[in-house]
mmCIF file of C-alpha atoms in Angstrom:
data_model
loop_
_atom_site.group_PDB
_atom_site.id
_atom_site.type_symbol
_atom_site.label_atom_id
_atom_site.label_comp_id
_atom_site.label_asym_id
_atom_site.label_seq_id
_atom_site.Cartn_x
_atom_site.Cartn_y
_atom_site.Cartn_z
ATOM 1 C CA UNK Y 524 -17.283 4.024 14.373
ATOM 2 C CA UNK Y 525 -16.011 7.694 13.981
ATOM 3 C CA UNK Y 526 -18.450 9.773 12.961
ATOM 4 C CA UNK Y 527 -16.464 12.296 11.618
ATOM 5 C CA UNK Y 528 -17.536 13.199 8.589
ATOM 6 C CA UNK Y 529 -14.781 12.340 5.463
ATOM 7 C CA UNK Y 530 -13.705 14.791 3.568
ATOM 8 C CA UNK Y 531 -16.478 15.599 0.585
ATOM 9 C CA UNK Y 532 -14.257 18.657 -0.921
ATOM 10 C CA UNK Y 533 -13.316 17.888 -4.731
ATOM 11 C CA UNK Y 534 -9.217 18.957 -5.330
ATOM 12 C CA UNK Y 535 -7.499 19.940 -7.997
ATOM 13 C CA UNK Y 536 -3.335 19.399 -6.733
ATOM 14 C CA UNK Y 537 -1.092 20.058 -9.035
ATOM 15 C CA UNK Y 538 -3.135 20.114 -12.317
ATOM 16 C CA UNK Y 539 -3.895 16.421 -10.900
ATOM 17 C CA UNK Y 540 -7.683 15.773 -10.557
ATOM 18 C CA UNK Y 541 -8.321 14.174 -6.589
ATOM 19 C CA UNK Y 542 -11.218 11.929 -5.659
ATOM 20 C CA UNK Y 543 -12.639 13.014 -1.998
ATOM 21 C CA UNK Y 544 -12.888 10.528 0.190
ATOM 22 C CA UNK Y 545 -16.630 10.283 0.897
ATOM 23 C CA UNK Y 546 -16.528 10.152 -3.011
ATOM 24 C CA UNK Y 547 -14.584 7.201 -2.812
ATOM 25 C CA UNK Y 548 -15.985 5.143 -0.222
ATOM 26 C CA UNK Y 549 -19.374 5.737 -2.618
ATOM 27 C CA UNK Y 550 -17.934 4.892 -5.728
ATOM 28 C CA UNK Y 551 -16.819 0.942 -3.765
ATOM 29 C CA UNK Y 552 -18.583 -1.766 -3.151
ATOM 30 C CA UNK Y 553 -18.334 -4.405 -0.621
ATOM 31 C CA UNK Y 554 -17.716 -8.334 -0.669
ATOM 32 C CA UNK Y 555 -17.476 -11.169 1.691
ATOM 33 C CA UNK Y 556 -14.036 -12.703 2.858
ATOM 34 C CA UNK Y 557 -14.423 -15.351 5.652
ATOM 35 C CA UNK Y 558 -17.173 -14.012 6.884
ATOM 36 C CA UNK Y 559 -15.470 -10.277 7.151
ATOM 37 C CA UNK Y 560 -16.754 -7.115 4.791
ATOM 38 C CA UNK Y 561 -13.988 -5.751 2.400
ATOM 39 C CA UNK Y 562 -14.128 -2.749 0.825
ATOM 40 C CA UNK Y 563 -13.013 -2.949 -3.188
ATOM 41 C CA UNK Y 564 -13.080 -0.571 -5.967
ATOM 42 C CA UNK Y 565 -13.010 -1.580 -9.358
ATOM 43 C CA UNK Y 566 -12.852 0.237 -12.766
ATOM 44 C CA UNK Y 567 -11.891 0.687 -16.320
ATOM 45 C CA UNK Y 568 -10.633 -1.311 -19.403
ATOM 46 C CA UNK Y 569 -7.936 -2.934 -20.411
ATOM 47 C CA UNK Y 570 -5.640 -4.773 -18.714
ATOM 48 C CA UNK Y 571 -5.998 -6.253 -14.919
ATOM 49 C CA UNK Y 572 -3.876 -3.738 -12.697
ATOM 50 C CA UNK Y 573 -3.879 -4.547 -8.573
ATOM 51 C CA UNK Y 574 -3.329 -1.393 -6.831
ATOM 52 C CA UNK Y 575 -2.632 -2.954 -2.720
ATOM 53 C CA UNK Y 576 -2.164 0.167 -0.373
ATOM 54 C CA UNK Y 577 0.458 0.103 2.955
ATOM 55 C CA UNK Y 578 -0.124 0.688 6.540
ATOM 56 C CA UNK Y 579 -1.865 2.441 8.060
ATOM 57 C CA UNK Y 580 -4.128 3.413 5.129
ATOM 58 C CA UNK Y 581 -6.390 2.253 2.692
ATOM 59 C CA UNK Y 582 -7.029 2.215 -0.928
ATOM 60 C CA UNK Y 583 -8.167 5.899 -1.168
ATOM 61 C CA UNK Y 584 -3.882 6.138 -1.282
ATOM 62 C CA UNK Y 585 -4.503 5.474 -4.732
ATOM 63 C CA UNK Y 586 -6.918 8.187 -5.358
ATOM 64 C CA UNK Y 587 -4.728 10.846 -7.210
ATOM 65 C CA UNK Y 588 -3.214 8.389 -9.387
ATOM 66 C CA UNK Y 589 -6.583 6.559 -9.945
ATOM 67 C CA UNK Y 590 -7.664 8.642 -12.747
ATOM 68 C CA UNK Y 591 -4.553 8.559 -15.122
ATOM 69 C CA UNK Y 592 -4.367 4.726 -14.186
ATOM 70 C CA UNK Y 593 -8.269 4.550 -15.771
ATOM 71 C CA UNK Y 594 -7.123 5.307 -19.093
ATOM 72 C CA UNK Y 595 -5.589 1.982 -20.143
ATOM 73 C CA UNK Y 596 -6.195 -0.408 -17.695
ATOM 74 C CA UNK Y 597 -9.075 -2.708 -15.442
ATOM 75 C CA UNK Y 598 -8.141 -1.277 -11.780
ATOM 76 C CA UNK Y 599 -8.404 -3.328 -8.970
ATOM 77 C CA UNK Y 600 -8.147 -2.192 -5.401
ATOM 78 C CA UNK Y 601 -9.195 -2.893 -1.731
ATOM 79 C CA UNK Y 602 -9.139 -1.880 1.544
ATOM 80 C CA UNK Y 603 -6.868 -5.358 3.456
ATOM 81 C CA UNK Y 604 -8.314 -6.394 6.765
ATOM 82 C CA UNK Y 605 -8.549 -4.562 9.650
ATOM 83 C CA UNK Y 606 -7.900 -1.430 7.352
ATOM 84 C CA UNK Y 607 -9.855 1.775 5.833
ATOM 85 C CA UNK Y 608 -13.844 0.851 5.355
ATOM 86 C CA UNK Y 609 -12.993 -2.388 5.279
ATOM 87 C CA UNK Y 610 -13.438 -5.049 9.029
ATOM 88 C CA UNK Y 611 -11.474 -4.192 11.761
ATOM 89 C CA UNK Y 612 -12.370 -7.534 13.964
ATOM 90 C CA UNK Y 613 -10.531 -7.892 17.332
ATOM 91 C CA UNK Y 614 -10.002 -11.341 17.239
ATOM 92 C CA UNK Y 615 -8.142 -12.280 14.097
ATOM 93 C CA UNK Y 616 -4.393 -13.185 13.525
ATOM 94 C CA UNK Y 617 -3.365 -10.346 11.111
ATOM 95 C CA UNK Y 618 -0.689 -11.375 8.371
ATOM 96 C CA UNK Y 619 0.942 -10.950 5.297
ATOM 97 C CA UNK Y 620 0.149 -14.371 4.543
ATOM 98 C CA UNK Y 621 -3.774 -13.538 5.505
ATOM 99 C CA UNK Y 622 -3.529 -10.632 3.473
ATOM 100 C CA UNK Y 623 -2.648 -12.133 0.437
ATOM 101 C CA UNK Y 624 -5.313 -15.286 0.488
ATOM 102 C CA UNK Y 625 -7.453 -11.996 0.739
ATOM 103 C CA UNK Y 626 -5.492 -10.993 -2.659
ATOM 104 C CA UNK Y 627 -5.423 -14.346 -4.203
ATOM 105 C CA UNK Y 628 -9.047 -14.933 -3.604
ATOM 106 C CA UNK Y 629 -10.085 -11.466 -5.088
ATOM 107 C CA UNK Y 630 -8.370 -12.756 -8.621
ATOM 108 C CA UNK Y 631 -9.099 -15.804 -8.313
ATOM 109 C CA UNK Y 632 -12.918 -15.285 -7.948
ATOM 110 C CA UNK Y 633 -12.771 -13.090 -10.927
ATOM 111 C CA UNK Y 634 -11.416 -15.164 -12.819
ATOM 112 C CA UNK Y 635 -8.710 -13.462 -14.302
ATOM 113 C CA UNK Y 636 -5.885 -15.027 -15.906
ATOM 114 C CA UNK Y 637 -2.960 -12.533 -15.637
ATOM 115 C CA UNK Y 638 -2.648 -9.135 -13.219
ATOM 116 C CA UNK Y 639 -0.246 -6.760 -12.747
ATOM 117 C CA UNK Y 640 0.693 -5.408 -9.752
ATOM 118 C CA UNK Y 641 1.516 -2.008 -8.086
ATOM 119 C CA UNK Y 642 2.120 -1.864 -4.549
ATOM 120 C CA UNK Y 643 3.040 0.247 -1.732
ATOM 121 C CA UNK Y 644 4.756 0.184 2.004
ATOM 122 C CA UNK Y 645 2.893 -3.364 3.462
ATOM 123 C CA UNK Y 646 1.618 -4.396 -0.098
ATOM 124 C CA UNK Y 647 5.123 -4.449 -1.258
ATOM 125 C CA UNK Y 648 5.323 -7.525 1.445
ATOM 126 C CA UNK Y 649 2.010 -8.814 0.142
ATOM 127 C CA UNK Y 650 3.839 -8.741 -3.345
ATOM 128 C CA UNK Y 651 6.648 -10.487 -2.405
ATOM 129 C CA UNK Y 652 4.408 -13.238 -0.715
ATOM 130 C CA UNK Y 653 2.333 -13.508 -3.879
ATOM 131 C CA UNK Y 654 5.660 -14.071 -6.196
ATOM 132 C CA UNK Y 655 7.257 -16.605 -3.646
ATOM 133 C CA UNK Y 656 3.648 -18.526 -4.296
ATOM 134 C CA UNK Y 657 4.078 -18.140 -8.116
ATOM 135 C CA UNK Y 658 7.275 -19.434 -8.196
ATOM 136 C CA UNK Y 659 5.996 -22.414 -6.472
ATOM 137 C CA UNK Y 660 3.401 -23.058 -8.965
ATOM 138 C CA UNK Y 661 0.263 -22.574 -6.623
ATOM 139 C CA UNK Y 662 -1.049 -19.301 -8.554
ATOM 140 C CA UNK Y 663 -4.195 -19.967 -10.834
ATOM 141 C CA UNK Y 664 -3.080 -16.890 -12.580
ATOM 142 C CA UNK Y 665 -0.074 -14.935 -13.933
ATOM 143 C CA UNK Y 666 1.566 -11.840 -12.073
ATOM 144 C CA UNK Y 667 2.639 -10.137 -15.055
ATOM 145 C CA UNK Y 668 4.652 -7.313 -13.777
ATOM 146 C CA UNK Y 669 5.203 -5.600 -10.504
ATOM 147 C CA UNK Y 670 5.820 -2.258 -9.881
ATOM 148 C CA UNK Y 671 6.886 -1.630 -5.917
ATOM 149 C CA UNK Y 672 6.465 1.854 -4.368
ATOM 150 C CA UNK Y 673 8.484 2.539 -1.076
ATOM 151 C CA UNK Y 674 8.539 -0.274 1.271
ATOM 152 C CA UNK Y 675 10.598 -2.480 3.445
ATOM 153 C CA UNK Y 676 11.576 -4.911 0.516
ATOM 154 C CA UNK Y 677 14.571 -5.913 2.615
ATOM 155 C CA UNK Y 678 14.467 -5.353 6.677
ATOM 156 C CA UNK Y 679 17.923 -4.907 7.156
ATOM 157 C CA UNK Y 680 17.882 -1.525 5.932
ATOM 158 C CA UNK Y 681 14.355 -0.428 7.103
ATOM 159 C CA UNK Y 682 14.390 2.353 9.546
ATOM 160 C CA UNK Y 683 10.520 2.190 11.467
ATOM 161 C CA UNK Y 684 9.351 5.532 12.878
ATOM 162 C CA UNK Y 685 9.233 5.429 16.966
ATOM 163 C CA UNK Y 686 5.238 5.249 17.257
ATOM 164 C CA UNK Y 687 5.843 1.539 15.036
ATOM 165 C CA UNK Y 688 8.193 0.652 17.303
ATOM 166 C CA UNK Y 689 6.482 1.579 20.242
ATOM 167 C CA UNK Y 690 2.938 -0.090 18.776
ATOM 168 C CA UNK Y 691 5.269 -3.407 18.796
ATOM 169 C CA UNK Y 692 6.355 -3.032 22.717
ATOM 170 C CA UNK Y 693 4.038 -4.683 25.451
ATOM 171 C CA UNK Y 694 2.120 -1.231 25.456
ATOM 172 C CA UNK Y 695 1.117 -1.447 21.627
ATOM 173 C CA UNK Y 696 -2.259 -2.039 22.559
ATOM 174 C CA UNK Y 697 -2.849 0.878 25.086
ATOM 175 C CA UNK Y 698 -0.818 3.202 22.598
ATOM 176 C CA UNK Y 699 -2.763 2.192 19.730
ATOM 177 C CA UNK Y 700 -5.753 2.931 21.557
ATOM 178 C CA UNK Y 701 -4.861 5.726 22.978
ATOM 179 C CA UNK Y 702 -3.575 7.512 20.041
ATOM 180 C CA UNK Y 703 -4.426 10.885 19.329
ATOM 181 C CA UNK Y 704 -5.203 13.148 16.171
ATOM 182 C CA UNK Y 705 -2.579 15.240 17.162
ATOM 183 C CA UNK Y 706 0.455 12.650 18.075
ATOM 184 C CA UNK Y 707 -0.831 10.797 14.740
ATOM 185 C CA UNK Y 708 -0.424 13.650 12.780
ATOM 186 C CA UNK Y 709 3.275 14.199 14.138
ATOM 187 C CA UNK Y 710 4.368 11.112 13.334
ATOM 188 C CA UNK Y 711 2.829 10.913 9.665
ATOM 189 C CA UNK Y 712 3.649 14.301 8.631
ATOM 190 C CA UNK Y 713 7.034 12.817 8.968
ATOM 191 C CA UNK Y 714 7.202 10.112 6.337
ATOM 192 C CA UNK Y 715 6.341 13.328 3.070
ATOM 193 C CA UNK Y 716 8.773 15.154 1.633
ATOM 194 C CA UNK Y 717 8.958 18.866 2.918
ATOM 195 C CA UNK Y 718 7.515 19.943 -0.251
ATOM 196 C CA UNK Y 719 4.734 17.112 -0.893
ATOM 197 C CA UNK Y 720 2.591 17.653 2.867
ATOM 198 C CA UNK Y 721 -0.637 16.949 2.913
ATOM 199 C CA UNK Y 722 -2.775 19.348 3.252
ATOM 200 C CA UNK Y 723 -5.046 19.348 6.656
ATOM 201 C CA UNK Y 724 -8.035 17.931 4.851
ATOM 202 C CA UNK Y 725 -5.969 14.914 3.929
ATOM 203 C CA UNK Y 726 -5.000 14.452 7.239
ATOM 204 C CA UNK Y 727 -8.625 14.600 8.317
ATOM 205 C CA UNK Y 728 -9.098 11.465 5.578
ATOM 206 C CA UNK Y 729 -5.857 9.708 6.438
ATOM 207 C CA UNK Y 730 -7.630 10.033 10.153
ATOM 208 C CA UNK Y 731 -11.067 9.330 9.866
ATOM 209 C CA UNK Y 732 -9.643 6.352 7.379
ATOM 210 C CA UNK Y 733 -7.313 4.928 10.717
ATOM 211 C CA UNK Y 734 -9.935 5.473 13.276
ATOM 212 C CA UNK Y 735 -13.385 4.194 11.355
ATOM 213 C CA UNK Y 736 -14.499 0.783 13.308
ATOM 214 C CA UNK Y 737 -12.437 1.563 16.002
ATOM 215 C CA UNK Y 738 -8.930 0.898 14.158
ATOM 216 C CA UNK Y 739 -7.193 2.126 16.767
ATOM 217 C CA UNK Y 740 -7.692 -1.042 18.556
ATOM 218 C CA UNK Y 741 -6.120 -2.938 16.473
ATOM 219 C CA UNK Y 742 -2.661 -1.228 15.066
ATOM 220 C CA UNK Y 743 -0.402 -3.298 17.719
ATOM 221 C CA UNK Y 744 -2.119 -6.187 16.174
ATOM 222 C CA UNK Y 745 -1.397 -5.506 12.349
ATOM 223 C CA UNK Y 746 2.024 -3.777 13.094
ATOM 224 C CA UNK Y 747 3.286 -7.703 13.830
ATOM 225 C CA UNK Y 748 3.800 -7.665 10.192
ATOM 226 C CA UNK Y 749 7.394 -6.122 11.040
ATOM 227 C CA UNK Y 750 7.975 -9.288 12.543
ATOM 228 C CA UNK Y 751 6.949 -11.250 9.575
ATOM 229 C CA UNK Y 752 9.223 -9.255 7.237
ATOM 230 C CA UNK Y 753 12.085 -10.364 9.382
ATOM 231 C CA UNK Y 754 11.267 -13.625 9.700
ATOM 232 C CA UNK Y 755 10.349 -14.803 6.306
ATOM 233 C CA UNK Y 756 13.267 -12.306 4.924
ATOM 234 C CA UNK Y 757 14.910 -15.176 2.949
ATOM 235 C CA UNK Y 758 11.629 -16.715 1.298
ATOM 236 C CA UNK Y 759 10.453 -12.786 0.381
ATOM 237 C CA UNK Y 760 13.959 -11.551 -1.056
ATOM 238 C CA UNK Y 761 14.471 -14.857 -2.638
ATOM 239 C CA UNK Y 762 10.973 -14.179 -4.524
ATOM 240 C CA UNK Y 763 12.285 -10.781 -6.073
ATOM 241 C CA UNK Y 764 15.764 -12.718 -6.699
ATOM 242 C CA UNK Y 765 14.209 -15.331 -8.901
ATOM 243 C CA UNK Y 766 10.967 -13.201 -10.106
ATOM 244 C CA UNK Y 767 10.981 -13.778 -14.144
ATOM 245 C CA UNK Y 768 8.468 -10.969 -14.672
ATOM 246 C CA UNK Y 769 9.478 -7.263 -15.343
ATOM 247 C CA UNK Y 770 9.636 -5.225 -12.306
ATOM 248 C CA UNK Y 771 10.571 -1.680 -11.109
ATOM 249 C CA UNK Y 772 10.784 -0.406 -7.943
ATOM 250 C CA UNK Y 773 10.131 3.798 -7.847
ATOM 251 C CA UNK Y 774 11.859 5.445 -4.392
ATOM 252 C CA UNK Y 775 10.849 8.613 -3.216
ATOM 253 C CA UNK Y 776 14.318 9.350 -1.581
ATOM 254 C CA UNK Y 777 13.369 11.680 0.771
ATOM 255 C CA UNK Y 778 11.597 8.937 2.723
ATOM 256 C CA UNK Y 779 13.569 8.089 6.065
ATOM 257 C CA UNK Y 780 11.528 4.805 6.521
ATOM 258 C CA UNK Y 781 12.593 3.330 3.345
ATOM 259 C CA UNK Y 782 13.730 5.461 0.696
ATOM 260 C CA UNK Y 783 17.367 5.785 -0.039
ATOM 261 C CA UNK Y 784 18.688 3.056 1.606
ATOM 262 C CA UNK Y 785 16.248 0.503 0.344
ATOM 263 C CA UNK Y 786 16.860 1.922 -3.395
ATOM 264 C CA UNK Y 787 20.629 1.161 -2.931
ATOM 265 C CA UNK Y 788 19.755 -2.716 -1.734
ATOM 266 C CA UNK Y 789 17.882 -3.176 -4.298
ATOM 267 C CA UNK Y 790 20.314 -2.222 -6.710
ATOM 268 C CA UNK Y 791 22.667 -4.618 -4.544
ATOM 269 C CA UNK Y 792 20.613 -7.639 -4.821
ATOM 270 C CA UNK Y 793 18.292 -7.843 -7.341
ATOM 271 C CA UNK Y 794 19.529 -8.648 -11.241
ATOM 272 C CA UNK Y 795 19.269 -6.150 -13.569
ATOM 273 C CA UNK Y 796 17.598 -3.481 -10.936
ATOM 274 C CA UNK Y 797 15.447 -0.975 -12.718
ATOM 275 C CA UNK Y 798 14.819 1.861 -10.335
ATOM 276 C CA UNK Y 799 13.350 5.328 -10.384
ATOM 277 C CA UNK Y 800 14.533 7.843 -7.290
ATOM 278 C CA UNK Y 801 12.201 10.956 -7.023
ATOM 279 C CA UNK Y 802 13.971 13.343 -5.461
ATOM 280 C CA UNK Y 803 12.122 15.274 -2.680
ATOM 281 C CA UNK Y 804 9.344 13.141 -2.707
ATOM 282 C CA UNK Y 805 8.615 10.688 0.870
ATOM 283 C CA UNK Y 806 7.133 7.547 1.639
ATOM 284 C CA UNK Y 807 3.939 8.560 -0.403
ATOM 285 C CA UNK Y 808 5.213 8.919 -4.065
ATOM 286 C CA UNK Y 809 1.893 8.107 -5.471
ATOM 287 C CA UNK Y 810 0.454 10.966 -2.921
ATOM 288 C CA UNK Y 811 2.791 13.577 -3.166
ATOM 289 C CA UNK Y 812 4.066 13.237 -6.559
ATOM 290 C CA UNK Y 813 1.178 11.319 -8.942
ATOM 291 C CA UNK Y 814 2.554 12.690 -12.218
ATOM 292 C CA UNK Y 815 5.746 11.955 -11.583
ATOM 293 C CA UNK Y 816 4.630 8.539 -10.513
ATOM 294 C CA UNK Y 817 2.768 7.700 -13.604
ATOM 295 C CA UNK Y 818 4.932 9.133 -15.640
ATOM 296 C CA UNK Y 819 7.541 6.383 -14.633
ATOM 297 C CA UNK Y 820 4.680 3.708 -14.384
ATOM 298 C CA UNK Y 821 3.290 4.233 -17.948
ATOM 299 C CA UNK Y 822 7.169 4.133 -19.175
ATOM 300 C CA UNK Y 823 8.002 0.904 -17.051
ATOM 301 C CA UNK Y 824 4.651 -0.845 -18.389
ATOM 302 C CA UNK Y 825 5.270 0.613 -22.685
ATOM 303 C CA UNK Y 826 8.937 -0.959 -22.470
ATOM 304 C CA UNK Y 827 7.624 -4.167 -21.867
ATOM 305 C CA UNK Y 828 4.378 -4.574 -23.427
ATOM 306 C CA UNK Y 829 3.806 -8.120 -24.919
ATOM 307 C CA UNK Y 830 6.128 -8.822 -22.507
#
């Protein structure tokens, strides 16, 4: 385990109220999933809302637009396997399709009837996954909307930095554990807009966040999920094709993973697209720009209420 310290500073950014992250990993609590510890936050009233985080972070993504989210609705959110405080074990066959069991369990051992959904980077892929599984009528519950925050909806057009590439080669595993503050914060810093950087506490969190548990060890492992997105491409796009439920997708277009580009497939192949570009905002909308993200969210979620 790191023993770094995470950060314990309270942040105001932009008139927007930020949760530290030794705050945050207080304010959880932990449950079982075949046999593995996951970390979960839960809060609030109103209606269910599933916050699922990308790769190669956690939850504590979430954390700016957690407390404008609190207002009006029962969050959900965990850290998935082998990420944040959550496991990190060696030996298990990391996928999308894992992932979501891990999802699908959560609701269904609540109990809840209906969720909505608002997902980032890898979640988006969870998303997809859980839709495809609606459609074929093996949900106990209803995905009432979903709201998709830059990720590699469609591969084709999904431009991985050269550290994911790299972590998918025959060296992944030596590069992964080998990484270093310093080369990860080169490659991150890339994915924000030039305006929207986090600040070097955050990239102490978004650190301390990759390498708790020894994480390291495992990124070649859970980047095979590029793989996955290519391979069940048809099932996954097919899901947003035929999705009946209200759904945005909000871009920030500076992102050169998938911003832009993914924005204009969307609007290609999906039915009546609805989608919001932030302009000079990266791969971490809900990071760099929260108000701007919730402004669009709470819009998205008033036009179709009752829906």
């Amino acid at each position: 385990m790191d023993k770094d310290k995470p950060g314990t500073r309270g942040q105001v950014v932009s008139g927007c109220e930020v949760v530290a992250l030794e705050e945050w990993q207080q304010g959880g609590k932990w449950f079982t999933y075949e046999g593995h510890a996951i970390f979960s936050r839960m809060a609030g009233q109103g209606e269910p809302l599933l916050l699922i985080h990308g790769f190669p972070t956690a939850s504590w993504d979430w954390n700016r637009l957690w407390p404008m989210l609190l207002q009006n609705n029962h969050l959900l959110a965990l850290d998935m396997l082998g990420l944040g405080f959550s496991d990190k074990p060696r030996k298990h066959a990391y996928s999308i399709e894992d992932q979501s069991d891990l999802m699908q369990g959560l609701l269904e051992g609540l109990g809840l009837k209906s969720v909505h959904l608002l997902v980032h980077d890898y979640g988006c892929s969870v998303a997809q996954e859980l839709l495809a599984r609606e459609q074929e009528g093996v949900l106990p519950f209803k995905i009432a909307s979903v709201c998709f925050l830059n990720g590699a909806l469609f591969p084709e057009v999904h431009s991985p930095l050269m550290i994911q590439k790299l972590l998918r080669s025959p060296l992944g595993g030596l590069l992964g554990r080998g990484l270093t503050r310093r080369s990860f914060e080169r490659s991150f810093l890339k994915l924000f807009g030039s305006k929207n950087r986090p600040s070097p506490q955050d990239t102490d969190d978004f650190w301390h966040l990759l390498t708790y548990n020894n994480g390291r060890g495992i990124l070649h492992q859970l980047i095979h999920f590029m793989e996955e997105r290519r391979c069940h491409r048809h099932r996954w796009v097919s899901a947003l094709q035929n999705a009946k439920q209200p759904m945005r997708l909000i871009s920030g277009a500076a992102d050169p993973v998938s911003g832009a580009a993914t924005a204009r497939r969307y609007q290609e192949l999906i039915p009546e697209p609805d989608v919001v570009q932030l302009r000079n905002v990266g791969h971490y909308p809900h990071f760099e720009s929260p108000w701007e993200v919730f402004a669009a969210y709470r819009e998205f979620r008033k036009r179709h209420a009752g829906h």
